[in-house]
């Protein structure tokens, strides 16, 4: 593929994803599910769970929307990075980071954020996700460590936090 052909595919996928994740549009579950194939296997890993079928994936997306999504007030999906590598005319991979600032039902500011890697395949002229992995910022211990107060000197005799495997 030429550089311009790869750029055209990458731009097309970026538009597809950004438009699909526009939270101001109606029917979010239906829109999100439109990114996946109607038939065949689709692998999704998120929150320590892997699904391999469209119905199980849809069940997870519906649960997210029921318990989290519909409780967000004025959410805006912000893409903080999006990298797309076109592997072939019918295959591409996207790795992105995002954040969703919103208000809770109680009116408090809150942000959900994470990273997402998705493998796209063009099937019959339609780009669909055949494999993906999502990770939430809150569940990433490396990021949590970076956000902790690490000002205690390394040679300190402070006790290790309860439940940690850290040596004093």
PDB file of C-alpha atoms in Angstrom:
ATOM      1  CA  UNK A   1       0.000   0.000   0.000  1.00  0.00           C
ATOM      2  CA  UNK A   2       1.163   3.529  -0.674  1.00  0.00           C
ATOM      3  CA  UNK A   3       1.524   6.051   2.119  1.00  0.00           C
ATOM      4  CA  UNK A   4      -1.525   7.945   0.849  1.00  0.00           C
ATOM      5  CA  UNK A   5      -3.625   4.746   0.779  1.00  0.00           C
ATOM      6  CA  UNK A   6      -2.587   3.952   4.355  1.00  0.00           C
ATOM      7  CA  UNK A   7      -3.391   7.516   5.429  1.00  0.00           C
ATOM      8  CA  UNK A   8      -6.832   7.304   3.788  1.00  0.00           C
ATOM      9  CA  UNK A   9      -7.640   4.079   5.683  1.00  0.00           C
ATOM     10  CA  UNK A  10      -6.337   5.501   8.972  1.00  0.00           C
ATOM     11  CA  UNK A  11      -8.332   8.719   8.526  1.00  0.00           C
ATOM     12  CA  UNK A  12     -11.453   6.707   7.701  1.00  0.00           C
ATOM     13  CA  UNK A  13     -11.081   4.563  10.821  1.00  0.00           C
ATOM     14  CA  UNK A  14     -10.458   7.606  12.987  1.00  0.00           C
ATOM     15  CA  UNK A  15     -13.655   9.255  11.702  1.00  0.00           C
ATOM     16  CA  UNK A  16     -15.596   6.023  12.238  1.00  0.00           C
ATOM     17  CA  UNK A  17     -14.459   5.649  15.849  1.00  0.00           C
ATOM     18  CA  UNK A  18     -14.826   9.325  16.787  1.00  0.00           C
ATOM     19  CA  UNK A  19     -18.343   9.499  15.301  1.00  0.00           C
ATOM     20  CA  UNK A  20     -19.400   6.231  16.938  1.00  0.00           C
ATOM     21  CA  UNK A  21     -18.220   7.383  20.358  1.00  0.00           C
ATOM     22  CA  UNK A  22     -19.986  10.756  20.172  1.00  0.00           C
ATOM     23  CA  UNK A  23     -21.979  10.552  23.411  1.00  0.00           C
ATOM     24  CA  UNK A  24     -24.338  13.343  22.320  1.00  0.00           C
ATOM     25  CA  UNK A  25     -25.947  10.982  19.797  1.00  0.00           C
ATOM     26  CA  UNK A  26     -28.848   8.647  20.672  1.00  0.00           C
ATOM     27  CA  UNK A  27     -28.770   4.859  21.131  1.00  0.00           C
ATOM     28  CA  UNK A  28     -25.207   4.484  22.425  1.00  0.00           C
ATOM     29  CA  UNK A  29     -25.293   0.687  22.807  1.00  0.00           C
ATOM     30  CA  UNK A  30     -26.540   0.212  19.244  1.00  0.00           C
ATOM     31  CA  UNK A  31     -23.906   2.637  17.916  1.00  0.00           C
ATOM     32  CA  UNK A  32     -21.062   0.991  19.853  1.00  0.00           C
ATOM     33  CA  UNK A  33     -22.165  -2.474  18.713  1.00  0.00           C
ATOM     34  CA  UNK A  34     -22.113  -1.250  15.095  1.00  0.00           C
ATOM     35  CA  UNK A  35     -18.301  -1.440  15.270  1.00  0.00           C
ATOM     36  CA  UNK A  36     -18.358  -5.235  15.622  1.00  0.00           C
ATOM     37  CA  UNK A  37     -19.130  -7.953  13.058  1.00  0.00           C
ATOM     38  CA  UNK A  38     -22.675  -9.304  12.923  1.00  0.00           C
ATOM     39  CA  UNK A  39     -21.399 -12.886  12.772  1.00  0.00           C
ATOM     40  CA  UNK A  40     -18.290 -14.776  13.703  1.00  0.00           C
ATOM     41  CA  UNK A  41     -15.971 -14.544  16.624  1.00  0.00           C
ATOM     42  CA  UNK A  42     -15.090 -11.253  18.278  1.00  0.00           C
ATOM     43  CA  UNK A  43     -12.623 -11.221  21.159  1.00  0.00           C
ATOM     44  CA  UNK A  44     -12.826  -8.504  23.775  1.00  0.00           C
ATOM     45  CA  UNK A  45     -10.760  -8.211  26.943  1.00  0.00           C
ATOM     46  CA  UNK A  46     -11.740  -5.666  29.575  1.00  0.00           C
ATOM     47  CA  UNK A  47     -11.702  -5.513  33.351  1.00  0.00           C
ATOM     48  CA  UNK A  48      -9.933  -8.862  33.628  1.00  0.00           C
ATOM     49  CA  UNK A  49     -12.646 -10.649  31.614  1.00  0.00           C
ATOM     50  CA  UNK A  50     -12.469 -11.983  28.066  1.00  0.00           C
ATOM     51  CA  UNK A  51     -15.471 -12.550  25.828  1.00  0.00           C
ATOM     52  CA  UNK A  52     -15.437 -14.317  22.478  1.00  0.00           C
ATOM     53  CA  UNK A  53     -18.961 -13.837  21.144  1.00  0.00           C
ATOM     54  CA  UNK A  54     -20.993 -10.858  19.984  1.00  0.00           C
ATOM     55  CA  UNK A  55     -23.864 -11.594  22.433  1.00  0.00           C
ATOM     56  CA  UNK A  56     -21.465 -11.640  25.426  1.00  0.00           C
ATOM     57  CA  UNK A  57     -19.775  -8.465  24.215  1.00  0.00           C
ATOM     58  CA  UNK A  58     -23.156  -6.774  23.818  1.00  0.00           C
ATOM     59  CA  UNK A  59     -24.105  -7.924  27.311  1.00  0.00           C
ATOM     60  CA  UNK A  60     -20.978  -6.222  28.677  1.00  0.00           C
ATOM     61  CA  UNK A  61     -21.584  -2.996  26.763  1.00  0.00           C
ATOM     62  CA  UNK A  62     -25.213  -2.915  27.926  1.00  0.00           C
ATOM     63  CA  UNK A  63     -24.097  -3.458  31.528  1.00  0.00           C
ATOM     64  CA  UNK A  64     -21.567  -0.617  31.238  1.00  0.00           C
ATOM     65  CA  UNK A  65     -24.220   1.693  29.824  1.00  0.00           C
ATOM     66  CA  UNK A  66     -26.850   0.665  32.409  1.00  0.00           C
ATOM     67  CA  UNK A  67     -24.636   1.015  35.476  1.00  0.00           C
ATOM     68  CA  UNK A  68     -22.192   3.715  34.388  1.00  0.00           C
ATOM     69  CA  UNK A  69     -22.961   5.415  31.089  1.00  0.00           C
ATOM     70  CA  UNK A  70     -26.522   6.512  31.662  1.00  0.00           C
ATOM     71  CA  UNK A  71     -25.550   7.959  35.045  1.00  0.00           C
ATOM     72  CA  UNK A  72     -23.002  10.337  33.529  1.00  0.00           C
ATOM     73  CA  UNK A  73     -24.275  13.888  33.224  1.00  0.00           C
ATOM     74  CA  UNK A  74     -22.980  15.894  30.233  1.00  0.00           C
ATOM     75  CA  UNK A  75     -20.314  13.366  29.259  1.00  0.00           C
ATOM     76  CA  UNK A  76     -17.853  14.228  26.510  1.00  0.00           C
ATOM     77  CA  UNK A  77     -15.639  11.515  25.033  1.00  0.00           C
ATOM     78  CA  UNK A  78     -12.185  13.010  24.543  1.00  0.00           C
ATOM     79  CA  UNK A  79      -9.546  11.151  22.550  1.00  0.00           C
ATOM     80  CA  UNK A  80      -6.177  12.004  24.085  1.00  0.00           C
ATOM     81  CA  UNK A  81      -4.241   9.936  21.554  1.00  0.00           C
ATOM     82  CA  UNK A  82      -5.097   7.741  18.601  1.00  0.00           C
ATOM     83  CA  UNK A  83      -2.503   5.762  16.688  1.00  0.00           C
ATOM     84  CA  UNK A  84      -3.595   3.689  13.720  1.00  0.00           C
ATOM     85  CA  UNK A  85      -1.298   1.333  11.856  1.00  0.00           C
ATOM     86  CA  UNK A  86      -2.658   0.036   8.562  1.00  0.00           C
ATOM     87  CA  UNK A  87      -1.297  -3.491   8.155  1.00  0.00           C
ATOM     88  CA  UNK A  88      -2.939  -4.372   4.833  1.00  0.00           C
ATOM     89  CA  UNK A  89      -5.810  -3.107   2.665  1.00  0.00           C
ATOM     90  CA  UNK A  90      -8.199  -5.054   4.921  1.00  0.00           C
ATOM     91  CA  UNK A  91      -6.457  -4.915   8.329  1.00  0.00           C
ATOM     92  CA  UNK A  92      -5.492  -2.195  10.785  1.00  0.00           C
ATOM     93  CA  UNK A  93      -4.808  -1.775  14.474  1.00  0.00           C
ATOM     94  CA  UNK A  94      -5.669   1.247  16.596  1.00  0.00           C
ATOM     95  CA  UNK A  95      -4.250   2.051  20.007  1.00  0.00           C
ATOM     96  CA  UNK A  96      -5.804   5.035  21.700  1.00  0.00           C
ATOM     97  CA  UNK A  97      -6.247   6.729  25.027  1.00  0.00           C
ATOM     98  CA  UNK A  98      -9.367   8.540  26.102  1.00  0.00           C
ATOM     99  CA  UNK A  99     -11.042  10.344  28.934  1.00  0.00           C
ATOM    100  CA  UNK A 100     -14.710  11.021  29.632  1.00  0.00           C
ATOM    101  CA  UNK A 101     -15.194  14.019  31.908  1.00  0.00           C
ATOM    102  CA  UNK A 102     -18.734  14.248  33.252  1.00  0.00           C
ATOM    103  CA  UNK A 103     -20.771  14.977  36.348  1.00  0.00           C
ATOM    104  CA  UNK A 104     -22.162  12.311  38.610  1.00  0.00           C
ATOM    105  CA  UNK A 105     -25.905  12.243  39.393  1.00  0.00           C
ATOM    106  CA  UNK A 106     -24.975  14.100  42.616  1.00  0.00           C
ATOM    107  CA  UNK A 107     -23.364  16.862  40.538  1.00  0.00           C
ATOM    108  CA  UNK A 108     -19.722  16.057  41.323  1.00  0.00           C
ATOM    109  CA  UNK A 109     -17.006  16.230  38.674  1.00  0.00           C
ATOM    110  CA  UNK A 110     -15.729  12.800  37.633  1.00  0.00           C
ATOM    111  CA  UNK A 111     -13.536  11.375  34.875  1.00  0.00           C
ATOM    112  CA  UNK A 112     -13.351   7.879  33.426  1.00  0.00           C
ATOM    113  CA  UNK A 113     -10.224   7.236  31.379  1.00  0.00           C
ATOM    114  CA  UNK A 114      -8.314   4.415  29.806  1.00  0.00           C
ATOM    115  CA  UNK A 115      -6.515   2.900  26.864  1.00  0.00           C
ATOM    116  CA  UNK A 116      -7.970   0.820  24.050  1.00  0.00           C
ATOM    117  CA  UNK A 117      -6.339  -1.320  21.398  1.00  0.00           C
ATOM    118  CA  UNK A 118      -8.586  -2.605  18.618  1.00  0.00           C
ATOM    119  CA  UNK A 119      -7.821  -4.776  15.605  1.00  0.00           C
ATOM    120  CA  UNK A 120      -9.992  -3.865  12.621  1.00  0.00           C
ATOM    121  CA  UNK A 121     -10.777  -5.995   9.587  1.00  0.00           C
ATOM    122  CA  UNK A 122     -12.556  -4.823   6.469  1.00  0.00           C
ATOM    123  CA  UNK A 123     -15.340  -7.293   5.753  1.00  0.00           C
ATOM    124  CA  UNK A 124     -17.343  -6.624   2.623  1.00  0.00           C
ATOM    125  CA  UNK A 125     -16.497  -2.924   2.634  1.00  0.00           C
ATOM    126  CA  UNK A 126     -17.271  -2.493   6.351  1.00  0.00           C
ATOM    127  CA  UNK A 127     -14.556  -1.981   8.965  1.00  0.00           C
ATOM    128  CA  UNK A 128     -15.256  -4.023  12.115  1.00  0.00           C
ATOM    129  CA  UNK A 129     -13.375  -4.781  15.309  1.00  0.00           C
ATOM    130  CA  UNK A 130     -12.396  -8.434  15.592  1.00  0.00           C
ATOM    131  CA  UNK A 131     -10.198  -8.163  18.702  1.00  0.00           C
ATOM    132  CA  UNK A 132      -9.801  -5.517  21.381  1.00  0.00           C
ATOM    133  CA  UNK A 133      -8.372  -4.837  24.799  1.00  0.00           C
ATOM    134  CA  UNK A 134      -9.461  -2.021  27.094  1.00  0.00           C
ATOM    135  CA  UNK A 135      -7.789  -0.982  30.320  1.00  0.00           C
ATOM    136  CA  UNK A 136      -9.109   1.585  32.756  1.00  0.00           C
ATOM    137  CA  UNK A 137      -6.732   4.099  34.283  1.00  0.00           C
ATOM    138  CA  UNK A 138      -8.132   3.385  37.754  1.00  0.00           C
ATOM    139  CA  UNK A 139      -7.312  -0.325  37.503  1.00  0.00           C
ATOM    140  CA  UNK A 140      -3.701   0.140  36.423  1.00  0.00           C
ATOM    141  CA  UNK A 141      -1.421  -0.259  39.475  1.00  0.00           C
ATOM    142  CA  UNK A 142       1.526   1.316  37.630  1.00  0.00           C
ATOM    143  CA  UNK A 143      -0.463   4.513  37.102  1.00  0.00           C
ATOM    144  CA  UNK A 144      -1.734   4.413  40.669  1.00  0.00           C
ATOM    145  CA  UNK A 145       1.870   4.185  41.897  1.00  0.00           C
ATOM    146  CA  UNK A 146       2.786   7.214  39.776  1.00  0.00           C
ATOM    147  CA  UNK A 147      -0.032   9.178  41.403  1.00  0.00           C
ATOM    148  CA  UNK A 148       0.999   8.272  44.953  1.00  0.00           C
ATOM    149  CA  UNK A 149       3.158  10.471  47.166  1.00  0.00           C
ATOM    150  CA  UNK A 150       6.586   8.986  46.514  1.00  0.00           C
ATOM    151  CA  UNK A 151       8.505  11.607  48.488  1.00  0.00           C
ATOM    152  CA  UNK A 152       9.608   9.207  51.255  1.00  0.00           C
ATOM    153  CA  UNK A 153      13.330   8.493  50.771  1.00  0.00           C
ATOM    154  CA  UNK A 154      14.147   5.035  49.399  1.00  0.00           C
ATOM    155  CA  UNK A 155      16.283   4.185  52.463  1.00  0.00           C
ATOM    156  CA  UNK A 156      13.425   4.966  54.852  1.00  0.00           C
ATOM    157  CA  UNK A 157      12.427   2.454  57.522  1.00  0.00           C
ATOM    158  CA  UNK A 158       8.749   3.156  57.020  1.00  0.00           C
ATOM    159  CA  UNK A 159       6.548   0.054  57.262  1.00  0.00           C
ATOM    160  CA  UNK A 160       5.210  -1.419  54.035  1.00  0.00           C
ATOM    161  CA  UNK A 161       1.504  -0.764  53.386  1.00  0.00           C
ATOM    162  CA  UNK A 162      -0.790  -3.547  54.542  1.00  0.00           C
ATOM    163  CA  UNK A 163      -1.263  -6.168  51.867  1.00  0.00           C
ATOM    164  CA  UNK A 164       1.755  -5.064  49.832  1.00  0.00           C
ATOM    165  CA  UNK A 165       4.729  -7.150  48.825  1.00  0.00           C
ATOM    166  CA  UNK A 166       7.045  -4.222  49.394  1.00  0.00           C
ATOM    167  CA  UNK A 167      10.051  -4.584  51.694  1.00  0.00           C
ATOM    168  CA  UNK A 168      10.496  -1.919  54.371  1.00  0.00           C
TER     169      UNK A 168
END
